[in-house]
């Protein structure tokens, strides 16, 4: 069975600081992993996606995530936070084995000036 | 390109009233979904349609019904609204049931009084 855990429901960083949002997953088959972002009063949109081509995945707005099989992790990072990064971020796991996508509970990112 | 369009955007219902949330996608996707989002609870899948002609229960189906009208349209019906159904509802679609990016509508804010 698949599952995904996001550590920390809220993360607060200063503008210009490193952003690190944590995600751990479990999957019985090689996973597809996603990060989605939700800005206030909007739907979710894809930030980046891992599909086994490369372990370091680059997404939009300077975000990237690294797939670490040994740690079953897919943490999201950005070197320098911007005020516009304030949003809720969802990690998700799926695969091509017939399992539907499972979303984590979400992490709300606050960026302080 | 409209993507996923859902209506209405806002609705206030009285307890016991019924209503239907409409959703349409123009991406020729096979799979469609209805989620609800509540504070602190992330996204919860209500119903999904893996392909035209099929529908299945998700995590929280009680009190809801769905209809996959055709490949484009997937509606969610509340037969007798309850205050516990006050939530933000998202329709979404993807090319196939697993392993694909999910595209979300902008959300429908429903209040049941």
PDB file of C-alpha atoms in Angstrom:
ATOM      1  CA  UNK A   1       0.000   0.000   0.000  1.00  0.00           C
ATOM      2  CA  UNK A   2       1.088   3.514  -0.655  1.00  0.00           C
ATOM      3  CA  UNK A   3       1.296   6.338   1.831  1.00  0.00           C
ATOM      4  CA  UNK A   4       2.906   9.742   2.101  1.00  0.00           C
ATOM      5  CA  UNK A   5       3.888  11.735   5.172  1.00  0.00           C
ATOM      6  CA  UNK A   6       4.745  15.398   5.250  1.00  0.00           C
ATOM      7  CA  UNK A   7       6.686  16.439   8.321  1.00  0.00           C
ATOM      8  CA  UNK A   8       5.487  19.761   9.689  1.00  0.00           C
ATOM      9  CA  UNK A   9       2.096  21.257   8.959  1.00  0.00           C
ATOM     10  CA  UNK A  10       3.617  24.751   9.079  1.00  0.00           C
ATOM     11  CA  UNK A  11       7.078  25.991   8.124  1.00  0.00           C
ATOM     12  CA  UNK A  12       8.212  29.572   8.524  1.00  0.00           C
ATOM     13  CA  UNK A  13      11.340  31.024   6.871  1.00  0.00           C
ATOM     14  CA  UNK A  14      12.745  34.478   6.319  1.00  0.00           C
ATOM     15  CA  UNK A  15      12.892  35.941   2.850  1.00  0.00           C
ATOM     16  CA  UNK A  16      16.159  34.838   1.238  1.00  0.00           C
ATOM     17  CA  UNK A  17      16.542  31.786   3.477  1.00  0.00           C
ATOM     18  CA  UNK A  18      16.607  28.148   2.426  1.00  0.00           C
ATOM     19  CA  UNK A  19      13.251  26.442   2.056  1.00  0.00           C
ATOM     20  CA  UNK A  20      13.104  22.759   3.031  1.00  0.00           C
ATOM     21  CA  UNK A  21       9.795  20.891   3.047  1.00  0.00           C
ATOM     22  CA  UNK A  22       9.963  17.248   4.015  1.00  0.00           C
ATOM     23  CA  UNK A  23       8.148  14.321   2.457  1.00  0.00           C
ATOM     24  CA  UNK A  24       8.506  10.601   3.101  1.00  0.00           C
ATOM     25  CA  UNK A  25       6.629   7.931   1.215  1.00  0.00           C
ATOM     26  CA  UNK A  26       5.997   4.239   1.185  1.00  0.00           C
ATOM     27  CA  UNK A  27       5.232   2.253  -1.919  1.00  0.00           C
ATOM     28  CA  UNK A  28       5.386  -1.424  -2.798  1.00  0.00           C
ATOM     29  CA  UNK A  29       6.372  -0.626  -6.388  1.00  0.00           C
ATOM     30  CA  UNK A  30       8.644   2.050  -7.873  1.00  0.00           C
ATOM     31  CA  UNK A  31       6.825   5.290  -7.217  1.00  0.00           C
ATOM     32  CA  UNK A  32       5.985   8.382  -9.124  1.00  0.00           C
ATOM     33  CA  UNK A  33       6.321  11.351  -6.792  1.00  0.00           C
ATOM     34  CA  UNK A  34       4.876  14.818  -7.089  1.00  0.00           C
ATOM     35  CA  UNK A  35       4.919  18.173  -5.382  1.00  0.00           C
ATOM     36  CA  UNK A  36       1.912  20.413  -5.869  1.00  0.00           C
ATOM     37  CA  UNK A  37       1.496  24.015  -4.736  1.00  0.00           C
ATOM     38  CA  UNK A  38      -1.727  25.736  -3.740  1.00  0.00           C
ATOM     39  CA  UNK A  39      -1.846  29.516  -3.599  1.00  0.00           C
ATOM     40  CA  UNK A  40      -4.631  31.141  -1.559  1.00  0.00           C
ATOM     41  CA  UNK A  41      -8.111  30.604  -2.977  1.00  0.00           C
ATOM     42  CA  UNK A  42      -6.835  28.532  -5.882  1.00  0.00           C
ATOM     43  CA  UNK A  43      -6.651  24.901  -6.890  1.00  0.00           C
ATOM     44  CA  UNK A  44      -3.488  22.829  -6.707  1.00  0.00           C
ATOM     45  CA  UNK A  45      -0.971  23.035  -9.529  1.00  0.00           C
ATOM     46  CA  UNK A  46       2.003  20.838 -10.316  1.00  0.00           C
ATOM     47  CA  UNK A  47       5.361  22.074  -9.062  1.00  0.00           C
ATOM     48  CA  UNK A  48       7.467  19.091 -10.127  1.00  0.00           C
ATOM     49  CA  UNK A  49       7.292  15.360 -10.790  1.00  0.00           C
ATOM     50  CA  UNK A  50       9.671  12.411 -10.373  1.00  0.00           C
ATOM     51  CA  UNK A  51       9.244   9.510 -12.772  1.00  0.00           C
ATOM     52  CA  UNK A  52      12.577   7.650 -12.350  1.00  0.00           C
ATOM     53  CA  UNK A  53      14.452   9.474 -15.125  1.00  0.00           C
ATOM     54  CA  UNK A  54      16.667  11.487 -12.768  1.00  0.00           C
ATOM     55  CA  UNK A  55      16.826  11.588  -8.994  1.00  0.00           C
ATOM     56  CA  UNK A  56      17.128  15.387  -8.840  1.00  0.00           C
ATOM     57  CA  UNK A  57      14.062  17.012 -10.292  1.00  0.00           C
ATOM     58  CA  UNK A  58      13.807  20.689 -11.074  1.00  0.00           C
ATOM     59  CA  UNK A  59      10.446  22.402 -11.026  1.00  0.00           C
ATOM     60  CA  UNK A  60       8.956  25.805 -11.527  1.00  0.00           C
ATOM     61  CA  UNK A  61       9.883  28.938  -9.554  1.00  0.00           C
ATOM     62  CA  UNK A  62      13.339  27.632  -8.580  1.00  0.00           C
ATOM     63  CA  UNK A  63      12.136  24.629  -6.581  1.00  0.00           C
ATOM     64  CA  UNK A  64      13.756  21.229  -6.799  1.00  0.00           C
ATOM     65  CA  UNK A  65      13.390  17.868  -5.094  1.00  0.00           C
ATOM     66  CA  UNK A  66      15.674  14.885  -4.713  1.00  0.00           C
ATOM     67  CA  UNK A  67      14.455  11.297  -4.761  1.00  0.00           C
ATOM     68  CA  UNK A  68      16.328   9.199  -2.192  1.00  0.00           C
ATOM     69  CA  UNK A  69      15.257   5.586  -2.381  1.00  0.00           C
ATOM     70  CA  UNK A  70      17.306   4.494   0.647  1.00  0.00           C
ATOM     71  CA  UNK A  71      15.580   7.103   2.794  1.00  0.00           C
ATOM     72  CA  UNK A  72      12.184   6.842   1.026  1.00  0.00           C
ATOM     73  CA  UNK A  73      12.208  10.613   0.869  1.00  0.00           C
ATOM     74  CA  UNK A  74      11.382  13.304  -1.660  1.00  0.00           C
ATOM     75  CA  UNK A  75      12.127  16.589   0.097  1.00  0.00           C
ATOM     76  CA  UNK A  76      11.406  19.897  -1.625  1.00  0.00           C
ATOM     77  CA  UNK A  77      13.996  22.679  -1.503  1.00  0.00           C
ATOM     78  CA  UNK A  78      14.582  26.188  -2.762  1.00  0.00           C
ATOM     79  CA  UNK A  79      17.843  28.029  -2.034  1.00  0.00           C
ATOM     80  CA  UNK A  80      16.308  31.451  -1.417  1.00  0.00           C
ATOM     81  CA  UNK A  81      12.717  32.034  -0.356  1.00  0.00           C
ATOM     82  CA  UNK A  82      10.652  34.787  -1.880  1.00  0.00           C
ATOM     83  CA  UNK A  83       7.508  36.336  -0.462  1.00  0.00           C
ATOM     84  CA  UNK A  84       5.573  34.933  -3.410  1.00  0.00           C
ATOM     85  CA  UNK A  85       6.455  31.373  -2.289  1.00  0.00           C
ATOM     86  CA  UNK A  86       4.008  31.634   0.602  1.00  0.00           C
ATOM     87  CA  UNK A  87       1.495  28.881  -0.125  1.00  0.00           C
ATOM     88  CA  UNK A  88       0.529  25.359   0.856  1.00  0.00           C
ATOM     89  CA  UNK A  89       2.589  22.525  -0.568  1.00  0.00           C
ATOM     90  CA  UNK A  90       1.413  18.962  -1.049  1.00  0.00           C
ATOM     91  CA  UNK A  91       3.543  15.896  -1.652  1.00  0.00           C
ATOM     92  CA  UNK A  92       1.862  13.032  -3.526  1.00  0.00           C
ATOM     93  CA  UNK A  93       2.738   9.473  -4.526  1.00  0.00           C
ATOM     94  CA  UNK A  94       1.456   7.320  -7.352  1.00  0.00           C
ATOM     95  CA  UNK A  95       2.757   4.721  -9.784  1.00  0.00           C
ATOM     96  CA  UNK A  96       1.797   2.945 -12.970  1.00  0.00           C
ATOM     97  CA  UNK A  97       0.732  -0.193 -11.185  1.00  0.00           C
ATOM     98  CA  UNK A  98      -2.878   0.842 -10.919  1.00  0.00           C
ATOM     99  CA  UNK A  99      -2.729   2.744  -7.648  1.00  0.00           C
ATOM    100  CA  UNK A 100      -4.417   6.099  -7.472  1.00  0.00           C
ATOM    101  CA  UNK A 101      -2.534   9.186  -6.330  1.00  0.00           C
ATOM    102  CA  UNK A 102      -2.273   9.670  -2.574  1.00  0.00           C
ATOM    103  CA  UNK A 103      -1.737  13.186  -1.202  1.00  0.00           C
ATOM    104  CA  UNK A 104       0.025  14.184   1.972  1.00  0.00           C
ATOM    105  CA  UNK A 105      -1.675  16.433   4.498  1.00  0.00           C
ATOM    106  CA  UNK A 106       0.108  19.518   3.229  1.00  0.00           C
ATOM    107  CA  UNK A 107       2.672  21.967   4.618  1.00  0.00           C
ATOM    108  CA  UNK A 108       1.884  25.650   4.783  1.00  0.00           C
ATOM    109  CA  UNK A 109       4.924  27.801   4.058  1.00  0.00           C
ATOM    110  CA  UNK A 110       5.135  31.263   5.601  1.00  0.00           C
ATOM    111  CA  UNK A 111       7.779  33.715   4.370  1.00  0.00           C
ATOM    112  CA  UNK A 112       8.749  36.569   6.672  1.00  0.00           C
ATOM    113  CA  UNK A 113      10.075  39.855   5.357  1.00  0.00           C
TER     114      UNK A 113
ATOM    115  CA  UNK B   1      -7.022  26.643 -22.618  1.00  0.00           C
ATOM    116  CA  UNK B   2      -9.640  26.403 -19.837  1.00  0.00           C
ATOM    117  CA  UNK B   3      -8.423  23.114 -18.251  1.00  0.00           C
ATOM    118  CA  UNK B   4     -10.825  22.080 -15.485  1.00  0.00           C
ATOM    119  CA  UNK B   5     -13.852  24.286 -14.966  1.00  0.00           C
ATOM    120  CA  UNK B   6     -16.192  23.885 -12.012  1.00  0.00           C
ATOM    121  CA  UNK B   7     -19.355  25.712 -11.053  1.00  0.00           C
ATOM    122  CA  UNK B   8     -20.607  27.331  -8.941  1.00  0.00           C
ATOM    123  CA  UNK B   9     -17.669  29.027  -7.253  1.00  0.00           C
ATOM    124  CA  UNK B  10     -19.648  29.929  -4.141  1.00  0.00           C
ATOM    125  CA  UNK B  11     -22.866  28.516  -2.745  1.00  0.00           C
ATOM    126  CA  UNK B  12     -24.779  28.761   0.513  1.00  0.00           C
ATOM    127  CA  UNK B  13     -27.289  26.013   1.233  1.00  0.00           C
ATOM    128  CA  UNK B  14     -29.728  25.380   4.017  1.00  0.00           C
ATOM    129  CA  UNK B  15     -29.574  22.050   5.802  1.00  0.00           C
ATOM    130  CA  UNK B  16     -31.553  19.480   3.840  1.00  0.00           C
ATOM    131  CA  UNK B  17     -31.341  21.242   0.506  1.00  0.00           C
ATOM    132  CA  UNK B  18     -29.820  19.524  -2.500  1.00  0.00           C
ATOM    133  CA  UNK B  19     -27.421  20.811  -5.097  1.00  0.00           C
ATOM    134  CA  UNK B  20     -25.120  19.655  -7.864  1.00  0.00           C
ATOM    135  CA  UNK B  21     -21.568  20.813  -8.482  1.00  0.00           C
ATOM    136  CA  UNK B  22     -20.697  20.738 -12.141  1.00  0.00           C
ATOM    137  CA  UNK B  23     -17.269  20.007 -13.577  1.00  0.00           C
ATOM    138  CA  UNK B  24     -15.922  19.847 -17.099  1.00  0.00           C
ATOM    139  CA  UNK B  25     -12.435  19.327 -18.520  1.00  0.00           C
ATOM    140  CA  UNK B  26     -11.238  20.062 -22.012  1.00  0.00           C
ATOM    141  CA  UNK B  27      -8.000  18.039 -21.967  1.00  0.00           C
ATOM    142  CA  UNK B  28      -9.500  14.745 -23.195  1.00  0.00           C
ATOM    143  CA  UNK B  29      -8.573  13.107 -19.896  1.00  0.00           C
ATOM    144  CA  UNK B  30      -9.856   9.671 -19.005  1.00  0.00           C
ATOM    145  CA  UNK B  31      -9.953  10.057 -15.221  1.00  0.00           C
ATOM    146  CA  UNK B  32     -11.796  12.590 -13.113  1.00  0.00           C
ATOM    147  CA  UNK B  33     -12.030  13.204  -9.375  1.00  0.00           C
ATOM    148  CA  UNK B  34     -13.890  15.084  -6.677  1.00  0.00           C
ATOM    149  CA  UNK B  35     -11.989  16.106  -3.544  1.00  0.00           C
ATOM    150  CA  UNK B  36     -12.931  18.100  -0.505  1.00  0.00           C
ATOM    151  CA  UNK B  37     -10.470  20.222   1.449  1.00  0.00           C
ATOM    152  CA  UNK B  38     -10.976  21.110   5.087  1.00  0.00           C
ATOM    153  CA  UNK B  39      -8.616  22.978   7.426  1.00  0.00           C
ATOM    154  CA  UNK B  40      -5.986  20.659   8.876  1.00  0.00           C
ATOM    155  CA  UNK B  41      -7.238  17.636   6.937  1.00  0.00           C
ATOM    156  CA  UNK B  42      -5.590  18.057   3.564  1.00  0.00           C
ATOM    157  CA  UNK B  43      -7.330  16.742   0.477  1.00  0.00           C
ATOM    158  CA  UNK B  44      -9.791  13.887   0.808  1.00  0.00           C
ATOM    159  CA  UNK B  45     -11.069  11.979  -2.192  1.00  0.00           C
ATOM    160  CA  UNK B  46     -14.853  11.764  -2.348  1.00  0.00           C
ATOM    161  CA  UNK B  47     -15.440   9.891  -5.605  1.00  0.00           C
ATOM    162  CA  UNK B  48     -13.487   9.248  -8.748  1.00  0.00           C
ATOM    163  CA  UNK B  49     -14.084   8.031 -12.265  1.00  0.00           C
ATOM    164  CA  UNK B  50     -11.125   6.109 -13.630  1.00  0.00           C
ATOM    165  CA  UNK B  51     -12.623   6.131 -17.109  1.00  0.00           C
ATOM    166  CA  UNK B  52     -15.821   7.122 -18.845  1.00  0.00           C
ATOM    167  CA  UNK B  53     -18.650   4.900 -17.676  1.00  0.00           C
ATOM    168  CA  UNK B  54     -17.151   4.003 -14.311  1.00  0.00           C
ATOM    169  CA  UNK B  55     -17.323   5.627 -10.884  1.00  0.00           C
ATOM    170  CA  UNK B  56     -15.931   4.502  -7.543  1.00  0.00           C
ATOM    171  CA  UNK B  57     -16.020   5.622  -3.951  1.00  0.00           C
ATOM    172  CA  UNK B  58     -13.073   7.389  -2.465  1.00  0.00           C
ATOM    173  CA  UNK B  59     -12.200   8.057   1.134  1.00  0.00           C
ATOM    174  CA  UNK B  60     -15.303  10.043   2.164  1.00  0.00           C
ATOM    175  CA  UNK B  61     -18.267   9.197  -0.109  1.00  0.00           C
ATOM    176  CA  UNK B  62     -21.118   9.316   2.406  1.00  0.00           C
ATOM    177  CA  UNK B  63     -23.727  11.948   1.595  1.00  0.00           C
ATOM    178  CA  UNK B  64     -22.595  12.370  -2.008  1.00  0.00           C
ATOM    179  CA  UNK B  65     -23.395  10.928  -5.414  1.00  0.00           C
ATOM    180  CA  UNK B  66     -21.627  11.398  -8.722  1.00  0.00           C
ATOM    181  CA  UNK B  67     -22.371  11.105 -12.408  1.00  0.00           C
ATOM    182  CA  UNK B  68     -19.840  10.772 -15.203  1.00  0.00           C
ATOM    183  CA  UNK B  69     -22.061  12.303 -17.831  1.00  0.00           C
ATOM    184  CA  UNK B  70     -19.557  11.851 -20.655  1.00  0.00           C
ATOM    185  CA  UNK B  71     -15.797  11.961 -21.028  1.00  0.00           C
ATOM    186  CA  UNK B  72     -15.703  15.699 -20.326  1.00  0.00           C
ATOM    187  CA  UNK B  73     -18.146  16.080 -17.457  1.00  0.00           C
ATOM    188  CA  UNK B  74     -18.267  14.746 -13.902  1.00  0.00           C
ATOM    189  CA  UNK B  75     -20.849  16.100 -11.483  1.00  0.00           C
ATOM    190  CA  UNK B  76     -21.112  15.826  -7.697  1.00  0.00           C
ATOM    191  CA  UNK B  77     -24.524  15.866  -6.020  1.00  0.00           C
ATOM    192  CA  UNK B  78     -25.406  16.527  -2.419  1.00  0.00           C
ATOM    193  CA  UNK B  79     -28.881  15.047  -1.927  1.00  0.00           C
ATOM    194  CA  UNK B  80     -29.567  16.433   1.547  1.00  0.00           C
ATOM    195  CA  UNK B  81     -26.901  18.896   2.617  1.00  0.00           C
ATOM    196  CA  UNK B  82     -25.572  18.830   6.173  1.00  0.00           C
ATOM    197  CA  UNK B  83     -23.387  21.378   8.005  1.00  0.00           C
ATOM    198  CA  UNK B  84     -20.570  18.778   8.001  1.00  0.00           C
ATOM    199  CA  UNK B  85     -20.453  19.163   4.223  1.00  0.00           C
ATOM    200  CA  UNK B  86     -19.342  22.773   4.519  1.00  0.00           C
ATOM    201  CA  UNK B  87     -16.035  22.652   2.676  1.00  0.00           C
ATOM    202  CA  UNK B  88     -14.100  23.625  -0.406  1.00  0.00           C
ATOM    203  CA  UNK B  89     -14.658  21.166  -3.232  1.00  0.00           C
ATOM    204  CA  UNK B  90     -12.184  20.553  -6.027  1.00  0.00           C
ATOM    205  CA  UNK B  91     -12.791  18.779  -9.262  1.00  0.00           C
ATOM    206  CA  UNK B  92      -9.729  17.375 -10.987  1.00  0.00           C
ATOM    207  CA  UNK B  93      -8.721  15.265 -13.952  1.00  0.00           C
ATOM    208  CA  UNK B  94      -5.757  13.273 -15.232  1.00  0.00           C
ATOM    209  CA  UNK B  95      -4.879  11.413 -18.397  1.00  0.00           C
ATOM    210  CA  UNK B  96      -5.174   8.086 -16.636  1.00  0.00           C
ATOM    211  CA  UNK B  97      -5.889   6.745 -13.207  1.00  0.00           C
ATOM    212  CA  UNK B  98      -2.346   6.339 -11.909  1.00  0.00           C
ATOM    213  CA  UNK B  99       1.048   7.839 -12.488  1.00  0.00           C
ATOM    214  CA  UNK B 100      -0.139  11.025 -14.167  1.00  0.00           C
ATOM    215  CA  UNK B 101      -0.261  14.675 -13.219  1.00  0.00           C
ATOM    216  CA  UNK B 102      -3.616  15.702 -11.784  1.00  0.00           C
ATOM    217  CA  UNK B 103      -5.068  19.005 -12.950  1.00  0.00           C
ATOM    218  CA  UNK B 104      -7.355  20.848 -10.559  1.00  0.00           C
ATOM    219  CA  UNK B 105     -10.197  23.276 -10.934  1.00  0.00           C
ATOM    220  CA  UNK B 106     -10.230  26.483  -8.938  1.00  0.00           C
ATOM    221  CA  UNK B 107     -12.572  25.185  -6.255  1.00  0.00           C
ATOM    222  CA  UNK B 108     -16.149  25.607  -5.099  1.00  0.00           C
ATOM    223  CA  UNK B 109     -16.768  27.098  -1.673  1.00  0.00           C
ATOM    224  CA  UNK B 110     -19.874  25.530  -0.135  1.00  0.00           C
ATOM    225  CA  UNK B 111     -21.444  26.610   3.143  1.00  0.00           C
ATOM    226  CA  UNK B 112     -24.325  24.668   4.674  1.00  0.00           C
ATOM    227  CA  UNK B 113     -26.236  26.537   7.381  1.00  0.00           C
TER     228      UNK B 113
END
